[in-house]
Amino acid sequence: MPGAAVPAEREPGTGHHSSVVFADDQEWAAHLCAFVRDGLARDEEIKYFADTTDPGRVLRTLGDAGIDAVAAERRGQLSVSTAAQTYLAGTGFDPDAMIGLWYDAVEESAARGYAGLRAIGEMSWGARDIPGADRLLEYELRIHQEVFERLPLTAWCFYDRRLLPDDRVDVLVGAHPANRGGPVGRPVLRVTPLTDRPGLRLSGSAGYDTREAVAAAAAAVRGMPTARVELDLAGLRHLDTASLATLAAAVADRPAGPPLGVRHAPPPLRRLLDLFPEFGSAVEVLDR
């Protein structure tokens, strides 16, 4: 994992890692133009990672809105590339490689004298049969602690409802601290990064049908760069043995440190800890 960096000074609650859900071209253009205008005003470098959108269309849309995108591109402040050059560079999607790319991009932006870096990424590739696409939720959960808490970076993840299934969008949006787009549904299991301490919030039901989301949560726990990691389970109604085992295994894979701290432990978790005391070395209920 990239080395530690000094966190940038930030306004609380501004949502440096946000999802943007939209369903038509007008919504897409409105979010794009607002994002770029703000970045130019703040003297930040701006990157757009397109997937299905033609890069030329991005520049034309900005120009039609009165934003001199051509000049910004000419001076190097604005660039439009593709998912194939960023998220999917190499043989497919690799969360670790993408996290490293963010560190490199922020360092290069600072070296060019910009006040920070902001980026838009089109995430529609996550619905296609691409190697590593099944790790997109893991990535979205990890980057809050591994990237945004450490770097002067603002990124909006664009989710086009016309290109991704609704249930997939609902789960992925939940992995962002903020959503700036349209309303989303409530997935069977929602996993969201905690914003006040390293950890995750799990709401809903964790069982066989949500095993992929549980695996993504476990991967995020495994990679968090702090000794103490917590789970807030206030909204969790159901937890099966396999899900608890998956989370416990992630703790076992971490460097030696305290067990996974759990707040608002629901009755299903307490029952499982009584039945399987061996999980007690990996999970500690903090509010007994």
PDB file of C-alpha atoms in Angstrom:
ATOM      1  CA  MET A   1       0.000   0.000   0.000  1.00  0.00           C
ATOM      2  CA  PRO A   2       1.263   3.546  -0.659  1.00  0.00           C
ATOM      3  CA  GLY A   3       3.063   5.282   2.149  1.00  0.00           C
ATOM      4  CA  ALA A   4       1.386   7.687   4.504  1.00  0.00           C
ATOM      5  CA  ALA A   5       0.668  11.214   3.382  1.00  0.00           C
ATOM      6  CA  VAL A   6      -0.282  14.259   5.375  1.00  0.00           C
ATOM      7  CA  PRO A   7      -4.061  14.801   5.234  1.00  0.00           C
ATOM      8  CA  ALA A   8      -5.138  18.012   3.564  1.00  0.00           C
ATOM      9  CA  GLU A   9      -7.082  20.622   5.512  1.00  0.00           C
ATOM     10  CA  ARG A  10     -10.741  20.244   4.561  1.00  0.00           C
ATOM     11  CA  GLU A  11     -14.144  21.619   5.268  1.00  0.00           C
ATOM     12  CA  PRO A  12     -16.120  19.014   7.208  1.00  0.00           C
ATOM     13  CA  GLY A  13     -18.987  17.302   5.449  1.00  0.00           C
ATOM     14  CA  THR A  14     -18.146  18.467   1.931  1.00  0.00           C
ATOM     15  CA  GLY A  15     -18.119  14.924   0.539  1.00  0.00           C
ATOM     16  CA  HIS A  16     -14.732  14.436  -1.080  1.00  0.00           C
ATOM     17  CA  HIS A  17     -15.779  10.957  -2.235  1.00  0.00           C
ATOM     18  CA  SER A  18     -19.296  11.111  -3.637  1.00  0.00           C
ATOM     19  CA  SER A  19     -21.523   9.036  -5.859  1.00  0.00           C
ATOM     20  CA  VAL A  20     -23.518  10.774  -8.570  1.00  0.00           C
ATOM     21  CA  VAL A  21     -26.518   8.839  -9.880  1.00  0.00           C
ATOM     22  CA  PHE A  22     -28.254  10.084 -13.019  1.00  0.00           C
ATOM     23  CA  ALA A  23     -30.600   8.758 -15.673  1.00  0.00           C
ATOM     24  CA  ASP A  24     -30.342  11.170 -18.616  1.00  0.00           C
ATOM     25  CA  ASP A  25     -27.850  13.340 -20.484  1.00  0.00           C
ATOM     26  CA  GLN A  26     -29.135  16.580 -18.984  1.00  0.00           C
ATOM     27  CA  GLU A  27     -28.396  15.391 -15.441  1.00  0.00           C
ATOM     28  CA  TRP A  28     -24.977  14.157 -16.533  1.00  0.00           C
ATOM     29  CA  ALA A  29     -24.114  17.523 -18.064  1.00  0.00           C
ATOM     30  CA  ALA A  30     -25.301  19.485 -15.030  1.00  0.00           C
ATOM     31  CA  HIS A  31     -23.126  17.479 -12.629  1.00  0.00           C
ATOM     32  CA  LEU A  32     -20.140  17.603 -14.982  1.00  0.00           C
ATOM     33  CA  CYS A  33     -20.263  21.377 -15.433  1.00  0.00           C
ATOM     34  CA  ALA A  34     -20.747  22.117 -11.733  1.00  0.00           C
ATOM     35  CA  PHE A  35     -17.783  19.919 -10.846  1.00  0.00           C
ATOM     36  CA  VAL A  36     -15.447  21.445 -13.421  1.00  0.00           C
ATOM     37  CA  ARG A  37     -16.462  25.043 -12.650  1.00  0.00           C
ATOM     38  CA  ASP A  38     -15.728  24.499  -8.969  1.00  0.00           C
ATOM     39  CA  GLY A  39     -12.363  22.939  -9.722  1.00  0.00           C
ATOM     40  CA  LEU A  40     -11.297  25.776 -11.988  1.00  0.00           C
ATOM     41  CA  ALA A  41     -12.348  28.326  -9.376  1.00  0.00           C
ATOM     42  CA  ARG A  42     -10.268  26.529  -6.751  1.00  0.00           C
ATOM     43  CA  ASP A  43      -7.200  26.281  -9.033  1.00  0.00           C
ATOM     44  CA  GLU A  44      -7.327  22.484  -8.895  1.00  0.00           C
ATOM     45  CA  GLU A  45      -6.316  20.027 -11.571  1.00  0.00           C
ATOM     46  CA  ILE A  46      -9.307  18.187 -13.054  1.00  0.00           C
ATOM     47  CA  LYS A  47      -9.380  14.729 -14.601  1.00  0.00           C
ATOM     48  CA  TYR A  48     -12.307  13.001 -16.299  1.00  0.00           C
ATOM     49  CA  PHE A  49     -12.124   9.220 -16.741  1.00  0.00           C
ATOM     50  CA  ALA A  50     -14.641   8.332 -19.443  1.00  0.00           C
ATOM     51  CA  ASP A  51     -16.023   4.888 -20.131  1.00  0.00           C
ATOM     52  CA  THR A  52     -18.919   5.008 -22.602  1.00  0.00           C
ATOM     53  CA  THR A  53     -18.775   8.769 -23.182  1.00  0.00           C
ATOM     54  CA  ASP A  54     -16.681  10.050 -26.079  1.00  0.00           C
ATOM     55  CA  PRO A  55     -13.933  12.297 -24.631  1.00  0.00           C
ATOM     56  CA  GLY A  56     -14.694  14.952 -27.244  1.00  0.00           C
ATOM     57  CA  ARG A  57     -18.277  15.120 -26.031  1.00  0.00           C
ATOM     58  CA  VAL A  58     -17.069  16.005 -22.530  1.00  0.00           C
ATOM     59  CA  LEU A  59     -15.179  19.012 -23.882  1.00  0.00           C
ATOM     60  CA  ARG A  60     -18.061  20.082 -26.141  1.00  0.00           C
ATOM     61  CA  THR A  61     -20.537  19.909 -23.249  1.00  0.00           C
ATOM     62  CA  LEU A  62     -18.323  22.112 -21.110  1.00  0.00           C
ATOM     63  CA  GLY A  63     -17.875  24.570 -23.952  1.00  0.00           C
ATOM     64  CA  ASP A  64     -21.615  24.764 -24.584  1.00  0.00           C
ATOM     65  CA  ALA A  65     -22.021  25.729 -20.904  1.00  0.00           C
ATOM     66  CA  GLY A  66     -19.594  28.626 -21.271  1.00  0.00           C
ATOM     67  CA  ILE A  67     -16.588  26.850 -19.723  1.00  0.00           C
ATOM     68  CA  ASP A  68     -13.367  27.323 -21.686  1.00  0.00           C
ATOM     69  CA  ALA A  69     -12.432  23.669 -21.559  1.00  0.00           C
ATOM     70  CA  VAL A  70     -10.101  23.927 -24.547  1.00  0.00           C
ATOM     71  CA  ALA A  71      -7.936  26.498 -22.802  1.00  0.00           C
ATOM     72  CA  ALA A  72      -7.962  24.485 -19.565  1.00  0.00           C
ATOM     73  CA  GLU A  73      -6.910  21.396 -21.497  1.00  0.00           C
ATOM     74  CA  ARG A  74      -4.207  23.309 -23.360  1.00  0.00           C
ATOM     75  CA  ARG A  75      -2.600  24.539 -20.142  1.00  0.00           C
ATOM     76  CA  GLY A  76      -2.806  21.062 -18.592  1.00  0.00           C
ATOM     77  CA  GLN A  77      -5.380  21.833 -15.917  1.00  0.00           C
ATOM     78  CA  LEU A  78      -8.060  19.632 -17.487  1.00  0.00           C
ATOM     79  CA  SER A  79      -7.615  16.210 -19.050  1.00  0.00           C
ATOM     80  CA  VAL A  80     -10.043  13.619 -20.371  1.00  0.00           C
ATOM     81  CA  SER A  81      -8.873  10.021 -20.585  1.00  0.00           C
ATOM     82  CA  THR A  82     -10.647   6.673 -20.596  1.00  0.00           C
ATOM     83  CA  ALA A  83     -11.307   3.869 -18.147  1.00  0.00           C
ATOM     84  CA  ALA A  84      -9.065   1.680 -20.298  1.00  0.00           C
ATOM     85  CA  GLN A  85      -6.173   4.013 -19.460  1.00  0.00           C
ATOM     86  CA  THR A  86      -6.956   4.256 -15.742  1.00  0.00           C
ATOM     87  CA  TYR A  87      -9.309   1.861 -13.916  1.00  0.00           C
ATOM     88  CA  LEU A  88      -8.795  -0.929 -16.440  1.00  0.00           C
ATOM     89  CA  ALA A  89      -5.154  -0.433 -17.370  1.00  0.00           C
ATOM     90  CA  GLY A  90      -3.412  -3.775 -17.621  1.00  0.00           C
ATOM     91  CA  THR A  91      -5.379  -7.008 -17.582  1.00  0.00           C
ATOM     92  CA  GLY A  92      -8.433  -5.678 -15.731  1.00  0.00           C
ATOM     93  CA  PHE A  93      -9.434  -3.826 -12.594  1.00  0.00           C
ATOM     94  CA  ASP A  94      -7.028  -4.021  -9.659  1.00  0.00           C
ATOM     95  CA  PRO A  95      -8.009  -1.943  -6.584  1.00  0.00           C
ATOM     96  CA  ASP A  96      -4.422  -1.832  -5.320  1.00  0.00           C
ATOM     97  CA  ALA A  97      -3.117  -0.540  -8.645  1.00  0.00           C
ATOM     98  CA  MET A  98      -5.855   2.103  -8.777  1.00  0.00           C
ATOM     99  CA  ILE A  99      -5.098   3.259  -5.243  1.00  0.00           C
ATOM    100  CA  GLY A 100      -1.463   3.627  -6.261  1.00  0.00           C
ATOM    101  CA  LEU A 101      -2.530   5.627  -9.311  1.00  0.00           C
ATOM    102  CA  TRP A 102      -4.324   8.126  -7.068  1.00  0.00           C
ATOM    103  CA  TYR A 103      -1.189   8.673  -4.994  1.00  0.00           C
ATOM    104  CA  ASP A 104       0.900   9.202  -8.134  1.00  0.00           C
ATOM    105  CA  ALA A 105      -1.679  11.564  -9.666  1.00  0.00           C
ATOM    106  CA  VAL A 106      -1.934  13.734  -6.538  1.00  0.00           C
ATOM    107  CA  GLU A 107       1.845  13.933  -6.236  1.00  0.00           C
ATOM    108  CA  GLU A 108       2.170  14.962  -9.891  1.00  0.00           C
ATOM    109  CA  SER A 109      -0.606  17.539  -9.536  1.00  0.00           C
ATOM    110  CA  ALA A 110       1.075  19.119  -6.518  1.00  0.00           C
ATOM    111  CA  ALA A 111       4.394  19.204  -8.377  1.00  0.00           C
ATOM    112  CA  ARG A 112       2.687  21.216 -11.133  1.00  0.00           C
ATOM    113  CA  GLY A 113       1.541  23.744  -8.542  1.00  0.00           C
ATOM    114  CA  TYR A 114      -2.183  22.978  -8.340  1.00  0.00           C
ATOM    115  CA  ALA A 115      -4.074  23.418  -5.080  1.00  0.00           C
ATOM    116  CA  GLY A 116      -5.474  19.888  -5.281  1.00  0.00           C
ATOM    117  CA  LEU A 117      -6.788  17.229  -7.610  1.00  0.00           C
ATOM    118  CA  ARG A 118     -10.380  16.438  -8.507  1.00  0.00           C
ATOM    119  CA  ALA A 119     -11.631  13.685 -10.775  1.00  0.00           C
ATOM    120  CA  ILE A 120     -14.802  12.228 -12.233  1.00  0.00           C
ATOM    121  CA  GLY A 121     -14.866   8.531 -13.009  1.00  0.00           C
ATOM    122  CA  GLU A 122     -17.558   6.838 -15.080  1.00  0.00           C
ATOM    123  CA  MET A 123     -18.224   3.524 -13.349  1.00  0.00           C
ATOM    124  CA  SER A 124     -20.435   1.822 -15.953  1.00  0.00           C
ATOM    125  CA  TRP A 125     -17.644  -0.669 -16.722  1.00  0.00           C
ATOM    126  CA  GLY A 126     -18.474  -2.259 -13.350  1.00  0.00           C
ATOM    127  CA  ALA A 127     -21.516  -3.942 -14.948  1.00  0.00           C
ATOM    128  CA  ARG A 128     -19.526  -5.615 -17.726  1.00  0.00           C
ATOM    129  CA  ASP A 129     -17.731  -8.960 -17.734  1.00  0.00           C
ATOM    130  CA  ILE A 130     -14.306  -7.486 -17.035  1.00  0.00           C
ATOM    131  CA  PRO A 131     -11.641  -9.184 -14.897  1.00  0.00           C
ATOM    132  CA  GLY A 132     -11.721  -7.586 -11.447  1.00  0.00           C
ATOM    133  CA  ALA A 133     -15.056  -5.805 -11.928  1.00  0.00           C
ATOM    134  CA  ASP A 134     -16.434  -7.879  -9.066  1.00  0.00           C
ATOM    135  CA  ARG A 135     -13.997  -6.000  -6.774  1.00  0.00           C
ATOM    136  CA  LEU A 136     -15.518  -2.579  -7.444  1.00  0.00           C
ATOM    137  CA  LEU A 137     -17.450  -2.519  -4.150  1.00  0.00           C
ATOM    138  CA  GLU A 138     -14.300  -3.501  -2.264  1.00  0.00           C
ATOM    139  CA  TYR A 139     -12.478  -0.601  -3.917  1.00  0.00           C
ATOM    140  CA  GLU A 140     -15.195   1.943  -3.134  1.00  0.00           C
ATOM    141  CA  LEU A 141     -15.159   0.884   0.523  1.00  0.00           C
ATOM    142  CA  ARG A 142     -11.379   0.918   0.841  1.00  0.00           C
ATOM    143  CA  ILE A 143     -10.568   4.281  -0.668  1.00  0.00           C
ATOM    144  CA  HIS A 144     -12.219   6.359   2.057  1.00  0.00           C
ATOM    145  CA  GLN A 145      -9.505   5.435   4.582  1.00  0.00           C
ATOM    146  CA  GLU A 146      -6.715   4.518   2.164  1.00  0.00           C
ATOM    147  CA  VAL A 147      -7.014   7.528  -0.139  1.00  0.00           C
ATOM    148  CA  PHE A 148      -9.432  10.316   0.795  1.00  0.00           C
ATOM    149  CA  GLU A 149      -8.399  10.568   4.438  1.00  0.00           C
ATOM    150  CA  ARG A 150      -4.814  11.032   3.298  1.00  0.00           C
ATOM    151  CA  LEU A 151      -4.793  13.069   0.094  1.00  0.00           C
ATOM    152  CA  PRO A 152      -6.060  16.460  -1.197  1.00  0.00           C
ATOM    153  CA  LEU A 153      -8.405  14.726  -3.603  1.00  0.00           C
ATOM    154  CA  THR A 154     -12.061  15.153  -4.522  1.00  0.00           C
ATOM    155  CA  ALA A 155     -13.693  12.510  -6.710  1.00  0.00           C
ATOM    156  CA  TRP A 156     -17.216  11.922  -7.961  1.00  0.00           C
ATOM    157  CA  CYS A 157     -18.142   8.457  -9.177  1.00  0.00           C
ATOM    158  CA  PHE A 158     -20.691   8.668 -12.000  1.00  0.00           C
ATOM    159  CA  TYR A 159     -23.322   5.911 -12.040  1.00  0.00           C
ATOM    160  CA  ASP A 160     -25.583   5.939 -15.094  1.00  0.00           C
ATOM    161  CA  ARG A 161     -28.817   4.067 -14.361  1.00  0.00           C
ATOM    162  CA  ARG A 162     -29.196   3.347 -18.067  1.00  0.00           C
ATOM    163  CA  LEU A 163     -26.037   1.227 -17.994  1.00  0.00           C
ATOM    164  CA  LEU A 164     -26.055  -0.437 -14.555  1.00  0.00           C
ATOM    165  CA  PRO A 165     -28.741  -2.581 -12.890  1.00  0.00           C
ATOM    166  CA  ASP A 166     -30.660  -0.770 -10.140  1.00  0.00           C
ATOM    167  CA  ASP A 167     -29.675  -3.263  -7.445  1.00  0.00           C
ATOM    168  CA  ARG A 168     -26.005  -2.873  -8.333  1.00  0.00           C
ATOM    169  CA  VAL A 169     -26.250   0.916  -8.225  1.00  0.00           C
ATOM    170  CA  ASP A 170     -27.997   0.819  -4.841  1.00  0.00           C
ATOM    171  CA  VAL A 171     -25.208  -1.265  -3.286  1.00  0.00           C
ATOM    172  CA  LEU A 172     -22.362   0.780  -4.784  1.00  0.00           C
ATOM    173  CA  VAL A 173     -23.876   4.129  -3.828  1.00  0.00           C
ATOM    174  CA  GLY A 174     -24.000   2.966  -0.226  1.00  0.00           C
ATOM    175  CA  ALA A 175     -20.204   2.690  -0.238  1.00  0.00           C
ATOM    176  CA  HIS A 176     -19.850   6.468  -0.614  1.00  0.00           C
ATOM    177  CA  PRO A 177     -20.047   8.918   2.299  1.00  0.00           C
ATOM    178  CA  ALA A 178     -22.206  11.219   0.140  1.00  0.00           C
ATOM    179  CA  ASN A 179     -24.558  10.891  -2.823  1.00  0.00           C
ATOM    180  CA  ARG A 180     -25.098  13.959  -5.003  1.00  0.00           C
ATOM    181  CA  GLY A 181     -27.348  12.370  -7.575  1.00  0.00           C
ATOM    182  CA  GLY A 182     -30.834  10.925  -7.776  1.00  0.00           C
ATOM    183  CA  PRO A 183     -32.510   8.790  -5.100  1.00  0.00           C
ATOM    184  CA  VAL A 184     -31.519   5.173  -4.637  1.00  0.00           C
ATOM    185  CA  GLY A 185     -33.233   2.145  -3.162  1.00  0.00           C
ATOM    186  CA  ARG A 186     -32.370   0.237  -0.036  1.00  0.00           C
ATOM    187  CA  PRO A 187     -30.233  -2.842  -0.776  1.00  0.00           C
ATOM    188  CA  VAL A 188     -30.534  -6.036   1.261  1.00  0.00           C
ATOM    189  CA  LEU A 189     -27.161  -5.170   2.814  1.00  0.00           C
ATOM    190  CA  ARG A 190     -25.749  -1.668   2.776  1.00  0.00           C
ATOM    191  CA  VAL A 191     -22.068  -1.190   3.652  1.00  0.00           C
ATOM    192  CA  THR A 192     -20.816   2.363   4.190  1.00  0.00           C
ATOM    193  CA  PRO A 193     -17.476   3.735   5.439  1.00  0.00           C
ATOM    194  CA  LEU A 194     -17.552   5.421   8.825  1.00  0.00           C
ATOM    195  CA  THR A 195     -16.539   9.054   8.481  1.00  0.00           C
ATOM    196  CA  ASP A 196     -15.508   9.738  12.085  1.00  0.00           C
ATOM    197  CA  ARG A 197     -13.230   6.742  12.628  1.00  0.00           C
ATOM    198  CA  PRO A 198     -11.751   3.836  10.642  1.00  0.00           C
ATOM    199  CA  GLY A 199     -14.451   1.275  10.032  1.00  0.00           C
ATOM    200  CA  LEU A 200     -17.704   0.389   8.329  1.00  0.00           C
ATOM    201  CA  ARG A 201     -21.423   0.574   8.973  1.00  0.00           C
ATOM    202  CA  LEU A 202     -23.470  -2.510   8.015  1.00  0.00           C
ATOM    203  CA  SER A 203     -27.239  -2.196   7.703  1.00  0.00           C
ATOM    204  CA  GLY A 204     -29.820  -4.751   6.656  1.00  0.00           C
ATOM    205  CA  SER A 205     -29.177  -8.473   6.389  1.00  0.00           C
ATOM    206  CA  ALA A 206     -25.823 -10.265   6.001  1.00  0.00           C
ATOM    207  CA  GLY A 207     -26.334 -13.782   4.731  1.00  0.00           C
ATOM    208  CA  TYR A 208     -25.964 -16.068   1.739  1.00  0.00           C
ATOM    209  CA  ASP A 209     -27.616 -13.664  -0.706  1.00  0.00           C
ATOM    210  CA  THR A 210     -25.258 -10.853   0.280  1.00  0.00           C
ATOM    211  CA  ARG A 211     -22.038 -12.844   0.482  1.00  0.00           C
ATOM    212  CA  GLU A 212     -20.360 -10.697  -2.204  1.00  0.00           C
ATOM    213  CA  ALA A 213     -21.020  -7.526  -0.215  1.00  0.00           C
ATOM    214  CA  VAL A 214     -19.752  -9.198   2.962  1.00  0.00           C
ATOM    215  CA  ALA A 215     -16.597 -10.294   1.124  1.00  0.00           C
ATOM    216  CA  ALA A 216     -16.059  -6.702  -0.037  1.00  0.00           C
ATOM    217  CA  ALA A 217     -16.507  -5.443   3.534  1.00  0.00           C
ATOM    218  CA  ALA A 218     -13.989  -8.014   4.754  1.00  0.00           C
ATOM    219  CA  ALA A 219     -11.481  -6.926   2.096  1.00  0.00           C
ATOM    220  CA  ALA A 220     -11.895  -3.318   3.231  1.00  0.00           C
ATOM    221  CA  VAL A 221     -11.316  -4.315   6.857  1.00  0.00           C
ATOM    222  CA  ARG A 222      -8.239  -6.292   5.832  1.00  0.00           C
ATOM    223  CA  GLY A 223      -6.683  -3.310   4.073  1.00  0.00           C
ATOM    224  CA  MET A 224      -7.438  -0.475   6.492  1.00  0.00           C
ATOM    225  CA  PRO A 225      -4.134   1.184   7.462  1.00  0.00           C
ATOM    226  CA  THR A 226      -4.955   1.640  11.158  1.00  0.00           C
ATOM    227  CA  ALA A 227      -4.576  -0.679  14.125  1.00  0.00           C
ATOM    228  CA  ARG A 228      -8.147  -0.192  15.365  1.00  0.00           C
ATOM    229  CA  VAL A 229     -11.038  -0.865  12.991  1.00  0.00           C
ATOM    230  CA  GLU A 230     -14.682  -0.714  14.067  1.00  0.00           C
ATOM    231  CA  LEU A 231     -18.040  -1.895  12.783  1.00  0.00           C
ATOM    232  CA  ASP A 232     -21.271  -0.064  13.558  1.00  0.00           C
ATOM    233  CA  LEU A 233     -24.044  -2.656  13.390  1.00  0.00           C
ATOM    234  CA  ALA A 234     -26.930  -0.581  14.718  1.00  0.00           C
ATOM    235  CA  GLY A 235     -28.909  -1.204  11.530  1.00  0.00           C
ATOM    236  CA  LEU A 236     -28.027  -4.873  11.061  1.00  0.00           C
ATOM    237  CA  ARG A 237     -31.027  -7.191  11.492  1.00  0.00           C
ATOM    238  CA  HIS A 238     -29.493 -10.521  10.503  1.00  0.00           C
ATOM    239  CA  LEU A 239     -25.987 -12.014  10.496  1.00  0.00           C
ATOM    240  CA  ASP A 240     -25.249 -15.632   9.619  1.00  0.00           C
ATOM    241  CA  THR A 241     -22.278 -17.734  10.701  1.00  0.00           C
ATOM    242  CA  ALA A 242     -20.587 -17.631   7.289  1.00  0.00           C
ATOM    243  CA  SER A 243     -20.657 -13.816   7.229  1.00  0.00           C
ATOM    244  CA  LEU A 244     -19.158 -13.600  10.703  1.00  0.00           C
ATOM    245  CA  ALA A 245     -16.479 -16.122   9.706  1.00  0.00           C
ATOM    246  CA  THR A 246     -15.605 -14.043   6.637  1.00  0.00           C
ATOM    247  CA  LEU A 247     -15.131 -10.911   8.748  1.00  0.00           C
ATOM    248  CA  ALA A 248     -13.145 -12.817  11.376  1.00  0.00           C
ATOM    249  CA  ALA A 249     -10.843 -14.222   8.692  1.00  0.00           C
ATOM    250  CA  ALA A 250     -10.133 -10.683   7.475  1.00  0.00           C
ATOM    251  CA  VAL A 251      -9.066  -9.717  10.996  1.00  0.00           C
ATOM    252  CA  ALA A 252      -6.766 -12.741  11.139  1.00  0.00           C
ATOM    253  CA  ASP A 253      -5.077 -11.581   7.924  1.00  0.00           C
ATOM    254  CA  ARG A 254      -4.303  -8.134   9.349  1.00  0.00           C
ATOM    255  CA  PRO A 255      -1.029  -7.346  11.144  1.00  0.00           C
ATOM    256  CA  ALA A 256      -1.176  -8.172  14.832  1.00  0.00           C
ATOM    257  CA  GLY A 257      -3.393  -5.683  16.617  1.00  0.00           C
ATOM    258  CA  PRO A 258      -6.642  -5.303  18.509  1.00  0.00           C
ATOM    259  CA  PRO A 259      -9.684  -7.307  17.423  1.00  0.00           C
ATOM    260  CA  LEU A 260     -12.416  -5.832  15.267  1.00  0.00           C
ATOM    261  CA  GLY A 261     -14.411  -3.520  17.519  1.00  0.00           C
ATOM    262  CA  VAL A 262     -18.194  -3.752  17.202  1.00  0.00           C
ATOM    263  CA  ARG A 263     -20.641  -1.122  18.398  1.00  0.00           C
ATOM    264  CA  HIS A 264     -24.397  -1.647  18.670  1.00  0.00           C
ATOM    265  CA  ALA A 265     -23.985  -5.394  18.345  1.00  0.00           C
ATOM    266  CA  PRO A 266     -27.331  -6.923  17.292  1.00  0.00           C
ATOM    267  CA  PRO A 267     -28.770 -10.025  18.995  1.00  0.00           C
ATOM    268  CA  PRO A 268     -27.723 -12.341  16.101  1.00  0.00           C
ATOM    269  CA  LEU A 269     -24.077 -11.429  16.616  1.00  0.00           C
ATOM    270  CA  ARG A 270     -24.260 -11.897  20.373  1.00  0.00           C
ATOM    271  CA  ARG A 271     -25.845 -15.321  19.902  1.00  0.00           C
ATOM    272  CA  LEU A 272     -23.145 -16.383  17.453  1.00  0.00           C
ATOM    273  CA  LEU A 273     -20.382 -15.264  19.813  1.00  0.00           C
ATOM    274  CA  ASP A 274     -21.982 -17.364  22.556  1.00  0.00           C
ATOM    275  CA  LEU A 275     -22.218 -20.397  20.256  1.00  0.00           C
ATOM    276  CA  PHE A 276     -18.766 -19.986  18.719  1.00  0.00           C
ATOM    277  CA  PRO A 277     -16.431 -18.489  21.337  1.00  0.00           C
ATOM    278  CA  GLU A 278     -13.479 -18.913  18.961  1.00  0.00           C
ATOM    279  CA  PHE A 279     -14.691 -15.789  17.141  1.00  0.00           C
ATOM    280  CA  GLY A 280     -14.056 -13.823  20.323  1.00  0.00           C
ATOM    281  CA  SER A 281     -10.367 -13.406  19.461  1.00  0.00           C
ATOM    282  CA  ALA A 282     -11.312 -11.554  16.272  1.00  0.00           C
ATOM    283  CA  VAL A 283     -14.406  -9.625  17.364  1.00  0.00           C
ATOM    284  CA  GLU A 284     -14.838  -7.474  20.463  1.00  0.00           C
ATOM    285  CA  VAL A 285     -18.219  -6.053  21.422  1.00  0.00           C
ATOM    286  CA  LEU A 286     -17.469  -2.542  22.688  1.00  0.00           C
ATOM    287  CA  ASP A 287     -20.825  -1.697  24.236  1.00  0.00           C
ATOM    288  CA  ARG A 288     -21.847  -4.753  26.233  1.00  0.00           C
TER     289      ARG A 288
END
